[in-house]
Amino acid sequence: MHMRLKTLGAAVAASLVLTAGAVAPARPAQASIVNWFEVIITAVSTLAANSGGGGNDAQLEAAKQQIIHAVESSKQEILAHIDAIAAADVEACTQSAVTKFAQIDSMPGSLLGPFVNGAVDCAHLSSSYFNTVQSLPAADNIGKLMGVIYAIAMTGFAKYGLSTRSLLGNLITGYEAVAVKMKPTRCGMQDALQDNEVRPRPGDPMYWIVWCEAYNGDLANTTYNTIFPASPTEADFDAVRLQAGRNTSYATAVHALPALRAA
C-alpha cells in the first residue's frame, strides 16, 4: 500500500493546500475530443454486434454514418494529432485513411479494396508502434488516435459484409496497453491535519489528500476521510489518476474499455 508522505514537492504541495478537496486547477477535459470519441466508441460497438451477416442492416448503416460524421466534424483536430506522430509510416497511413474516409461510400471496388486493406494494416501498425515507442507524448498521440484508426478499418470490413470482431478484439488489446503505459504514476497522499512527525493512534480521524500528476503536468487531487489505521485504497488512487489523465489517452482507454468489452 502507498506509504504516508513526509514531504511533497513544493509546487505540488502549494497546489494541494490551495485546492484541498477539489481537483487542482488545470486544463479542463478537451470537450471536442470527448464528443467524437464517445460517438465512435458507440458506433464501433454497433458495428461489432451487427457486421458479418445476420445483423441489422439499418443499425449497421447508421453506425457507419455516425463514424463518418464524427471523423469529418473533428478532422482538423484529428489531423493535428496525426502531424505530431513521430513515426513517418504511421503518420502517412493514418493521414491517408482519415482524409479519404468520407468518400468510402462512393469508392469503386478498385479503390475500396486497397483503402480497406490499408486501413486495417494501419490499425495494426499503430498498435505495434504504441507498444514499442518509449516517449510518452508520442505514445499519447497514438493512443488518442487508436479508436479512430480502428473505427475506419472496422467500417471498411462492415461495408464488405465481413465480421469486425477480430478488429474489435485488437482495439480492446490496444486500449488495455494504453491504460497501462499512460497510467499516471506520480501519485502520493498526505494527511492534511496530522503532524507527520507524530504517529497517529488507532481510532484517530484521518483526512488524506490523495494526488496524482499525469505526464503532461495535469494535476488532480481529492480528500478522503478515514479512521486510522484505514487509508485510501488503490481504487481511490485510480479515481484521482483518471482525473489527472483527463486530457491524455489514459482517460480515453479507461472510458472506452467497458463499452467495447460488452459489445
PDB file of C-alpha atoms in Angstrom:
ATOM      1  CA  MET A   1       0.000   0.000   0.000  1.00  0.00           C
ATOM      2  CA  HIS A   2       1.137   3.591  -0.523  1.00  0.00           C
ATOM      3  CA  MET A   3       3.204   4.976   2.358  1.00  0.00           C
ATOM      4  CA  ARG A   4       2.336   8.271   4.009  1.00  0.00           C
ATOM      5  CA  LEU A   5       4.440  11.041   2.576  1.00  0.00           C
ATOM      6  CA  LYS A   6       6.545  13.136   4.896  1.00  0.00           C
ATOM      7  CA  THR A   7       7.004  15.897   2.344  1.00  0.00           C
ATOM      8  CA  LEU A   8       5.636  16.889  -1.014  1.00  0.00           C
ATOM      9  CA  GLY A   9       7.269  18.762  -3.862  1.00  0.00           C
ATOM     10  CA  ALA A  10       6.907  22.496  -3.325  1.00  0.00           C
ATOM     11  CA  ALA A  11       4.761  23.117  -6.394  1.00  0.00           C
ATOM     12  CA  VAL A  12       2.521  20.127  -5.732  1.00  0.00           C
ATOM     13  CA  ALA A  13       2.188  20.892  -2.024  1.00  0.00           C
ATOM     14  CA  ALA A  14       1.248  24.515  -2.666  1.00  0.00           C
ATOM     15  CA  SER A  15      -1.381  23.495  -5.166  1.00  0.00           C
ATOM     16  CA  LEU A  16      -2.852  20.913  -2.816  1.00  0.00           C
ATOM     17  CA  VAL A  17      -3.024  23.332   0.109  1.00  0.00           C
ATOM     18  CA  LEU A  18      -4.948  25.786  -2.017  1.00  0.00           C
ATOM     19  CA  THR A  19      -7.303  23.206  -3.501  1.00  0.00           C
ATOM     20  CA  ALA A  20      -7.783  20.522  -0.838  1.00  0.00           C
ATOM     21  CA  GLY A  21     -10.925  18.561  -1.522  1.00  0.00           C
ATOM     22  CA  ALA A  22     -11.165  19.523  -5.175  1.00  0.00           C
ATOM     23  CA  VAL A  23      -9.436  18.916  -8.447  1.00  0.00           C
ATOM     24  CA  ALA A  24      -6.455  21.186  -8.708  1.00  0.00           C
ATOM     25  CA  PRO A  25      -6.846  23.957 -11.294  1.00  0.00           C
ATOM     26  CA  ALA A  26      -5.560  22.722 -14.621  1.00  0.00           C
ATOM     27  CA  ARG A  27      -6.694  22.407 -18.180  1.00  0.00           C
ATOM     28  CA  PRO A  28     -10.271  21.090 -18.365  1.00  0.00           C
ATOM     29  CA  ALA A  29     -11.024  17.943 -20.345  1.00  0.00           C
ATOM     30  CA  GLN A  30     -10.960  18.620 -24.069  1.00  0.00           C
ATOM     31  CA  ALA A  31     -14.665  18.529 -24.902  1.00  0.00           C
ATOM     32  CA  SER A  32     -14.310  18.140 -28.654  1.00  0.00           C
ATOM     33  CA  ILE A  33     -12.161  15.033 -28.229  1.00  0.00           C
ATOM     34  CA  VAL A  34     -14.669  13.559 -25.798  1.00  0.00           C
ATOM     35  CA  ASN A  35     -17.608  14.243 -28.116  1.00  0.00           C
ATOM     36  CA  TRP A  36     -16.323  12.480 -31.234  1.00  0.00           C
ATOM     37  CA  PHE A  37     -14.684   9.767 -29.189  1.00  0.00           C
ATOM     38  CA  GLU A  38     -17.953   8.801 -27.481  1.00  0.00           C
ATOM     39  CA  VAL A  39     -19.767   8.687 -30.814  1.00  0.00           C
ATOM     40  CA  ILE A  40     -17.084   6.490 -32.359  1.00  0.00           C
ATOM     41  CA  ILE A  41     -16.969   4.020 -29.454  1.00  0.00           C
ATOM     42  CA  THR A  42     -20.756   3.619 -29.507  1.00  0.00           C
ATOM     43  CA  ALA A  43     -20.763   3.151 -33.274  1.00  0.00           C
ATOM     44  CA  VAL A  44     -17.860   0.678 -33.171  1.00  0.00           C
ATOM     45  CA  SER A  45     -19.788  -1.419 -30.645  1.00  0.00           C
ATOM     46  CA  THR A  46     -22.786  -1.411 -33.007  1.00  0.00           C
ATOM     47  CA  LEU A  47     -20.581  -2.466 -35.923  1.00  0.00           C
ATOM     48  CA  ALA A  48     -19.228  -5.396 -33.929  1.00  0.00           C
ATOM     49  CA  ALA A  49     -22.721  -6.520 -32.964  1.00  0.00           C
ATOM     50  CA  ASN A  50     -24.203  -6.331 -36.472  1.00  0.00           C
ATOM     51  CA  SER A  51     -21.422  -6.996 -39.002  1.00  0.00           C
ATOM     52  CA  GLY A  52     -20.562 -10.278 -40.660  1.00  0.00           C
ATOM     53  CA  GLY A  53     -24.077 -11.198 -41.761  1.00  0.00           C
ATOM     54  CA  GLY A  54     -27.232 -11.727 -39.760  1.00  0.00           C
ATOM     55  CA  GLY A  55     -27.093  -8.276 -38.213  1.00  0.00           C
ATOM     56  CA  ASN A  56     -29.373  -5.281 -38.506  1.00  0.00           C
ATOM     57  CA  ASP A  57     -28.525  -3.511 -41.771  1.00  0.00           C
ATOM     58  CA  ALA A  58     -30.182  -0.272 -40.683  1.00  0.00           C
ATOM     59  CA  GLN A  59     -28.165  -0.154 -37.463  1.00  0.00           C
ATOM     60  CA  LEU A  60     -25.023  -1.018 -39.406  1.00  0.00           C
ATOM     61  CA  GLU A  61     -25.592   1.831 -41.851  1.00  0.00           C
ATOM     62  CA  ALA A  62     -26.410   4.256 -39.025  1.00  0.00           C
ATOM     63  CA  ALA A  63     -23.213   3.305 -37.187  1.00  0.00           C
ATOM     64  CA  LYS A  64     -21.167   3.793 -40.347  1.00  0.00           C
ATOM     65  CA  GLN A  65     -22.634   7.248 -40.932  1.00  0.00           C
ATOM     66  CA  GLN A  66     -22.035   8.216 -37.299  1.00  0.00           C
ATOM     67  CA  ILE A  67     -18.368   7.300 -37.608  1.00  0.00           C
ATOM     68  CA  ILE A  68     -18.006   9.187 -40.898  1.00  0.00           C
ATOM     69  CA  HIS A  69     -19.666  12.282 -39.406  1.00  0.00           C
ATOM     70  CA  ALA A  70     -17.590  12.116 -36.203  1.00  0.00           C
ATOM     71  CA  VAL A  71     -14.326  11.864 -38.137  1.00  0.00           C
ATOM     72  CA  GLU A  72     -15.277  14.611 -40.580  1.00  0.00           C
ATOM     73  CA  SER A  73     -16.525  17.032 -37.920  1.00  0.00           C
ATOM     74  CA  SER A  74     -13.286  16.699 -35.945  1.00  0.00           C
ATOM     75  CA  LYS A  75     -10.930  16.203 -38.885  1.00  0.00           C
ATOM     76  CA  GLN A  76      -8.720  19.211 -38.132  1.00  0.00           C
ATOM     77  CA  GLU A  77      -8.229  18.157 -34.538  1.00  0.00           C
ATOM     78  CA  ILE A  78      -7.513  14.582 -35.599  1.00  0.00           C
ATOM     79  CA  LEU A  79      -5.053  15.743 -38.257  1.00  0.00           C
ATOM     80  CA  ALA A  80      -3.277  17.890 -35.657  1.00  0.00           C
ATOM     81  CA  HIS A  81      -2.638  14.761 -33.591  1.00  0.00           C
ATOM     82  CA  ILE A  82      -1.511  12.924 -36.727  1.00  0.00           C
ATOM     83  CA  ASP A  83       1.005  15.681 -37.511  1.00  0.00           C
ATOM     84  CA  ALA A  84       2.589  15.072 -34.096  1.00  0.00           C
ATOM     85  CA  ILE A  85       3.214  11.368 -34.747  1.00  0.00           C
ATOM     86  CA  ALA A  86       6.944  10.714 -34.849  1.00  0.00           C
ATOM     87  CA  ALA A  87       6.807   7.556 -36.988  1.00  0.00           C
ATOM     88  CA  ALA A  88       6.536   8.544 -40.663  1.00  0.00           C
ATOM     89  CA  ASP A  89       4.811   5.320 -41.754  1.00  0.00           C
ATOM     90  CA  VAL A  90       2.127   5.568 -39.060  1.00  0.00           C
ATOM     91  CA  GLU A  91       1.612   9.259 -39.807  1.00  0.00           C
ATOM     92  CA  ALA A  92       1.250   8.627 -43.542  1.00  0.00           C
ATOM     93  CA  CYS A  93      -1.203   5.744 -43.320  1.00  0.00           C
ATOM     94  CA  THR A  94      -3.328   7.455 -40.665  1.00  0.00           C
ATOM     95  CA  GLN A  95      -3.498  10.708 -42.599  1.00  0.00           C
ATOM     96  CA  SER A  96      -4.463   8.828 -45.761  1.00  0.00           C
ATOM     97  CA  ALA A  97      -7.220   6.888 -44.003  1.00  0.00           C
ATOM     98  CA  VAL A  98      -8.711   9.945 -42.293  1.00  0.00           C
ATOM     99  CA  THR A  99      -8.535  12.116 -45.425  1.00  0.00           C
ATOM    100  CA  LYS A 100     -10.181   9.562 -47.731  1.00  0.00           C
ATOM    101  CA  PHE A 101     -12.677   8.087 -45.286  1.00  0.00           C
ATOM    102  CA  ALA A 102     -15.597  10.398 -46.134  1.00  0.00           C
ATOM    103  CA  GLN A 103     -15.596   9.025 -49.712  1.00  0.00           C
ATOM    104  CA  ILE A 104     -15.889   5.374 -48.661  1.00  0.00           C
ATOM    105  CA  ASP A 105     -19.464   5.030 -49.992  1.00  0.00           C
ATOM    106  CA  SER A 106     -18.545   6.394 -53.420  1.00  0.00           C
ATOM    107  CA  MET A 107     -15.306   4.445 -53.896  1.00  0.00           C
ATOM    108  CA  PRO A 108     -15.326   1.933 -56.773  1.00  0.00           C
ATOM    109  CA  GLY A 109     -14.232  -1.584 -55.917  1.00  0.00           C
ATOM    110  CA  SER A 110     -10.798  -0.955 -57.402  1.00  0.00           C
ATOM    111  CA  LEU A 111     -10.202   1.745 -54.777  1.00  0.00           C
ATOM    112  CA  LEU A 112     -12.272   0.420 -51.889  1.00  0.00           C
ATOM    113  CA  GLY A 113     -10.310  -2.814 -51.536  1.00  0.00           C
ATOM    114  CA  PRO A 114      -6.893  -1.152 -51.246  1.00  0.00           C
ATOM    115  CA  PHE A 115      -8.347   1.513 -48.943  1.00  0.00           C
ATOM    116  CA  VAL A 116      -9.789  -1.069 -46.548  1.00  0.00           C
ATOM    117  CA  ASN A 117      -6.614  -3.159 -46.591  1.00  0.00           C
ATOM    118  CA  GLY A 118      -4.548  -0.049 -45.960  1.00  0.00           C
ATOM    119  CA  ALA A 119      -6.761   0.997 -43.041  1.00  0.00           C
ATOM    120  CA  VAL A 120      -6.518  -2.458 -41.446  1.00  0.00           C
ATOM    121  CA  ASP A 121      -2.740  -2.518 -41.878  1.00  0.00           C
ATOM    122  CA  CYS A 122      -2.557   0.982 -40.394  1.00  0.00           C
ATOM    123  CA  ALA A 123      -4.578  -0.092 -37.355  1.00  0.00           C
ATOM    124  CA  HIS A 124      -2.173  -2.957 -36.697  1.00  0.00           C
ATOM    125  CA  LEU A 125       0.812  -0.679 -37.315  1.00  0.00           C
ATOM    126  CA  SER A 126      -0.465   1.888 -34.825  1.00  0.00           C
ATOM    127  CA  SER A 127      -0.818  -0.765 -32.121  1.00  0.00           C
ATOM    128  CA  SER A 128       2.670  -2.068 -32.812  1.00  0.00           C
ATOM    129  CA  TYR A 129       4.158   1.426 -32.730  1.00  0.00           C
ATOM    130  CA  PHE A 130       2.415   2.231 -29.455  1.00  0.00           C
ATOM    131  CA  ASN A 131       3.826  -0.903 -27.850  1.00  0.00           C
ATOM    132  CA  THR A 132       7.409  -0.104 -28.860  1.00  0.00           C
ATOM    133  CA  VAL A 133       7.656   3.689 -28.533  1.00  0.00           C
ATOM    134  CA  GLN A 134       9.238   4.914 -25.299  1.00  0.00           C
ATOM    135  CA  SER A 135       8.268   8.592 -25.461  1.00  0.00           C
ATOM    136  CA  LEU A 136       5.042   9.204 -23.531  1.00  0.00           C
ATOM    137  CA  PRO A 137       3.970  12.214 -25.665  1.00  0.00           C
ATOM    138  CA  ALA A 138       4.447  10.118 -28.820  1.00  0.00           C
ATOM    139  CA  ALA A 139       2.576   7.192 -27.302  1.00  0.00           C
ATOM    140  CA  ASP A 140      -0.201   9.528 -26.178  1.00  0.00           C
ATOM    141  CA  ASN A 141      -0.800  10.774 -29.712  1.00  0.00           C
ATOM    142  CA  ILE A 142      -1.196   7.212 -30.960  1.00  0.00           C
ATOM    143  CA  GLY A 143      -3.417   6.328 -28.026  1.00  0.00           C
ATOM    144  CA  LYS A 144      -5.735   9.229 -28.816  1.00  0.00           C
ATOM    145  CA  LEU A 145      -5.984   8.178 -32.473  1.00  0.00           C
ATOM    146  CA  MET A 146      -6.256   4.422 -31.970  1.00  0.00           C
ATOM    147  CA  GLY A 147     -10.053   4.411 -31.771  1.00  0.00           C
ATOM    148  CA  VAL A 148     -10.368   6.480 -34.952  1.00  0.00           C
ATOM    149  CA  ILE A 149      -7.975   4.258 -36.905  1.00  0.00           C
ATOM    150  CA  TYR A 150      -9.719   1.061 -35.852  1.00  0.00           C
ATOM    151  CA  ALA A 151     -13.162   2.589 -36.461  1.00  0.00           C
ATOM    152  CA  ILE A 152     -12.192   3.339 -40.071  1.00  0.00           C
ATOM    153  CA  ALA A 153     -10.862  -0.201 -40.556  1.00  0.00           C
ATOM    154  CA  MET A 154     -13.979  -1.726 -38.978  1.00  0.00           C
ATOM    155  CA  THR A 155     -16.249   0.401 -41.167  1.00  0.00           C
ATOM    156  CA  GLY A 156     -14.437  -0.918 -44.239  1.00  0.00           C
ATOM    157  CA  PHE A 157     -14.836  -4.521 -43.069  1.00  0.00           C
ATOM    158  CA  ALA A 158     -18.523  -3.960 -42.354  1.00  0.00           C
ATOM    159  CA  LYS A 159     -19.053  -2.444 -45.812  1.00  0.00           C
ATOM    160  CA  TYR A 160     -17.710  -5.690 -47.282  1.00  0.00           C
ATOM    161  CA  GLY A 161     -20.051  -7.705 -45.060  1.00  0.00           C
ATOM    162  CA  LEU A 162     -17.136  -9.054 -43.018  1.00  0.00           C
ATOM    163  CA  SER A 163     -17.149  -9.541 -39.256  1.00  0.00           C
ATOM    164  CA  THR A 164     -15.386  -6.828 -37.296  1.00  0.00           C
ATOM    165  CA  ARG A 165     -14.929  -8.985 -34.186  1.00  0.00           C
ATOM    166  CA  SER A 166     -11.217  -9.603 -34.692  1.00  0.00           C
ATOM    167  CA  LEU A 167     -10.567  -5.897 -35.158  1.00  0.00           C
ATOM    168  CA  LEU A 168     -12.636  -5.147 -32.064  1.00  0.00           C
ATOM    169  CA  GLY A 169     -10.513  -7.607 -30.099  1.00  0.00           C
ATOM    170  CA  ASN A 170      -7.354  -5.904 -31.323  1.00  0.00           C
ATOM    171  CA  LEU A 171      -8.730  -2.494 -30.350  1.00  0.00           C
ATOM    172  CA  ILE A 172      -9.513  -3.767 -26.853  1.00  0.00           C
ATOM    173  CA  THR A 173      -5.981  -5.156 -26.558  1.00  0.00           C
ATOM    174  CA  GLY A 174      -4.612  -1.834 -27.775  1.00  0.00           C
ATOM    175  CA  TYR A 175      -6.590   0.179 -25.248  1.00  0.00           C
ATOM    176  CA  GLU A 176      -5.532  -2.194 -22.470  1.00  0.00           C
ATOM    177  CA  ALA A 177      -1.933  -1.382 -23.377  1.00  0.00           C
ATOM    178  CA  VAL A 178      -2.767   2.336 -23.355  1.00  0.00           C
ATOM    179  CA  ALA A 179      -4.324   2.044 -19.890  1.00  0.00           C
ATOM    180  CA  VAL A 180      -1.089   0.505 -18.596  1.00  0.00           C
ATOM    181  CA  LYS A 181       1.509   2.695 -20.329  1.00  0.00           C
ATOM    182  CA  MET A 182      -0.269   6.038 -19.922  1.00  0.00           C
ATOM    183  CA  LYS A 183      -1.449   5.500 -16.335  1.00  0.00           C
ATOM    184  CA  PRO A 184      -0.295   8.420 -14.153  1.00  0.00           C
ATOM    185  CA  THR A 185       2.341   7.039 -11.799  1.00  0.00           C
ATOM    186  CA  ARG A 186       3.441  10.176  -9.947  1.00  0.00           C
ATOM    187  CA  CYS A 187       0.980   9.914  -7.092  1.00  0.00           C
ATOM    188  CA  GLY A 188       1.031  10.260  -3.332  1.00  0.00           C
ATOM    189  CA  MET A 189      -1.000  11.028  -0.253  1.00  0.00           C
ATOM    190  CA  GLN A 190      -0.625  13.346   2.708  1.00  0.00           C
ATOM    191  CA  ASP A 191      -2.556  13.602   5.963  1.00  0.00           C
ATOM    192  CA  ALA A 192      -3.948  17.116   5.797  1.00  0.00           C
ATOM    193  CA  LEU A 193      -4.241  17.597   9.565  1.00  0.00           C
ATOM    194  CA  GLN A 194      -1.817  15.366  11.443  1.00  0.00           C
ATOM    195  CA  ASP A 195       1.770  16.365  12.064  1.00  0.00           C
ATOM    196  CA  ASN A 196       3.758  13.880  10.011  1.00  0.00           C
ATOM    197  CA  GLU A 197       6.246  13.545  12.863  1.00  0.00           C
ATOM    198  CA  VAL A 198       3.526  12.189  15.175  1.00  0.00           C
ATOM    199  CA  ARG A 199       2.375   8.635  14.683  1.00  0.00           C
ATOM    200  CA  PRO A 200      -1.440   8.517  14.583  1.00  0.00           C
ATOM    201  CA  ARG A 201      -3.214   6.224  17.028  1.00  0.00           C
ATOM    202  CA  PRO A 202      -5.952   3.686  16.203  1.00  0.00           C
ATOM    203  CA  GLY A 203      -9.268   5.496  16.042  1.00  0.00           C
ATOM    204  CA  ASP A 204      -7.780   8.864  15.101  1.00  0.00           C
ATOM    205  CA  PRO A 205      -9.633  10.645  12.281  1.00  0.00           C
ATOM    206  CA  MET A 206      -7.511  10.971   9.169  1.00  0.00           C
ATOM    207  CA  TYR A 207      -8.024  13.485   6.367  1.00  0.00           C
ATOM    208  CA  TRP A 208      -5.983  12.317   3.425  1.00  0.00           C
ATOM    209  CA  ILE A 209      -5.134  14.405   0.401  1.00  0.00           C
ATOM    210  CA  VAL A 210      -4.608  11.979  -2.491  1.00  0.00           C
ATOM    211  CA  TRP A 211      -2.957  13.483  -5.560  1.00  0.00           C
ATOM    212  CA  CYS A 212      -1.674  12.398  -8.954  1.00  0.00           C
ATOM    213  CA  GLU A 213       0.084  14.157 -11.792  1.00  0.00           C
ATOM    214  CA  ALA A 214      -0.084  12.999 -15.417  1.00  0.00           C
ATOM    215  CA  TYR A 215       2.972  13.081 -17.683  1.00  0.00           C
ATOM    216  CA  ASN A 216       1.696  16.310 -19.294  1.00  0.00           C
ATOM    217  CA  GLY A 217       1.623  18.162 -15.976  1.00  0.00           C
ATOM    218  CA  ASP A 218      -2.117  17.987 -15.333  1.00  0.00           C
ATOM    219  CA  LEU A 219      -2.733  17.570 -11.610  1.00  0.00           C
ATOM    220  CA  ALA A 220      -5.711  16.234  -9.685  1.00  0.00           C
ATOM    221  CA  ASN A 221      -6.410  15.687  -6.017  1.00  0.00           C
ATOM    222  CA  THR A 222      -9.208  14.914  -3.633  1.00  0.00           C
ATOM    223  CA  THR A 223      -9.635  14.252   0.075  1.00  0.00           C
ATOM    224  CA  TYR A 224     -10.669  11.037   1.787  1.00  0.00           C
ATOM    225  CA  ASN A 225     -11.743  10.780   5.420  1.00  0.00           C
ATOM    226  CA  THR A 226     -10.769   7.575   7.237  1.00  0.00           C
ATOM    227  CA  ILE A 227     -10.289   6.294  10.755  1.00  0.00           C
ATOM    228  CA  PHE A 228      -6.730   5.147  11.407  1.00  0.00           C
ATOM    229  CA  PRO A 229      -5.308   2.674  10.502  1.00  0.00           C
ATOM    230  CA  ALA A 230      -7.510   2.739   7.383  1.00  0.00           C
ATOM    231  CA  SER A 231      -6.082   4.716   4.473  1.00  0.00           C
ATOM    232  CA  PRO A 232      -7.057   5.465   0.854  1.00  0.00           C
ATOM    233  CA  THR A 233      -7.346   2.382  -1.337  1.00  0.00           C
ATOM    234  CA  GLU A 234      -5.981   1.682  -4.793  1.00  0.00           C
ATOM    235  CA  ALA A 235      -9.481   2.379  -6.145  1.00  0.00           C
ATOM    236  CA  ASP A 236      -9.307   5.835  -4.550  1.00  0.00           C
ATOM    237  CA  PHE A 237      -5.998   6.453  -6.296  1.00  0.00           C
ATOM    238  CA  ASP A 238      -7.453   5.219  -9.605  1.00  0.00           C
ATOM    239  CA  ALA A 239     -10.240   7.805  -9.396  1.00  0.00           C
ATOM    240  CA  VAL A 240      -7.663  10.567  -8.958  1.00  0.00           C
ATOM    241  CA  ARG A 241      -5.466   9.118 -11.729  1.00  0.00           C
ATOM    242  CA  LEU A 242      -8.433   9.315 -14.097  1.00  0.00           C
ATOM    243  CA  GLN A 243      -8.903  12.994 -13.308  1.00  0.00           C
ATOM    244  CA  ALA A 244      -5.198  13.708 -13.700  1.00  0.00           C
ATOM    245  CA  GLY A 245      -5.157  11.899 -17.046  1.00  0.00           C
ATOM    246  CA  ARG A 246      -8.318  13.565 -18.344  1.00  0.00           C
ATOM    247  CA  ASN A 247      -6.508  15.136 -21.324  1.00  0.00           C
ATOM    248  CA  THR A 248      -4.493  12.037 -22.186  1.00  0.00           C
ATOM    249  CA  SER A 249      -5.232   8.740 -23.881  1.00  0.00           C
ATOM    250  CA  TYR A 250      -5.300   7.083 -20.445  1.00  0.00           C
ATOM    251  CA  ALA A 251      -8.774   8.547 -19.864  1.00  0.00           C
ATOM    252  CA  THR A 252      -9.757   7.623 -23.425  1.00  0.00           C
ATOM    253  CA  ALA A 253      -8.847   3.982 -22.855  1.00  0.00           C
ATOM    254  CA  VAL A 254     -10.350   3.698 -19.380  1.00  0.00           C
ATOM    255  CA  HIS A 255     -13.670   5.131 -20.582  1.00  0.00           C
ATOM    256  CA  ALA A 256     -13.743   3.014 -23.754  1.00  0.00           C
ATOM    257  CA  LEU A 257     -12.884  -0.429 -22.425  1.00  0.00           C
ATOM    258  CA  PRO A 258     -16.132  -1.262 -20.559  1.00  0.00           C
ATOM    259  CA  ALA A 259     -18.302  -0.479 -23.595  1.00  0.00           C
ATOM    260  CA  LEU A 260     -16.009  -2.304 -26.018  1.00  0.00           C
ATOM    261  CA  ARG A 261     -15.759  -5.393 -23.825  1.00  0.00           C
ATOM    262  CA  ALA A 262     -19.547  -5.501 -23.578  1.00  0.00           C
ATOM    263  CA  ALA A 263     -20.066  -5.239 -27.357  1.00  0.00           C
TER     264      ALA A 263
END
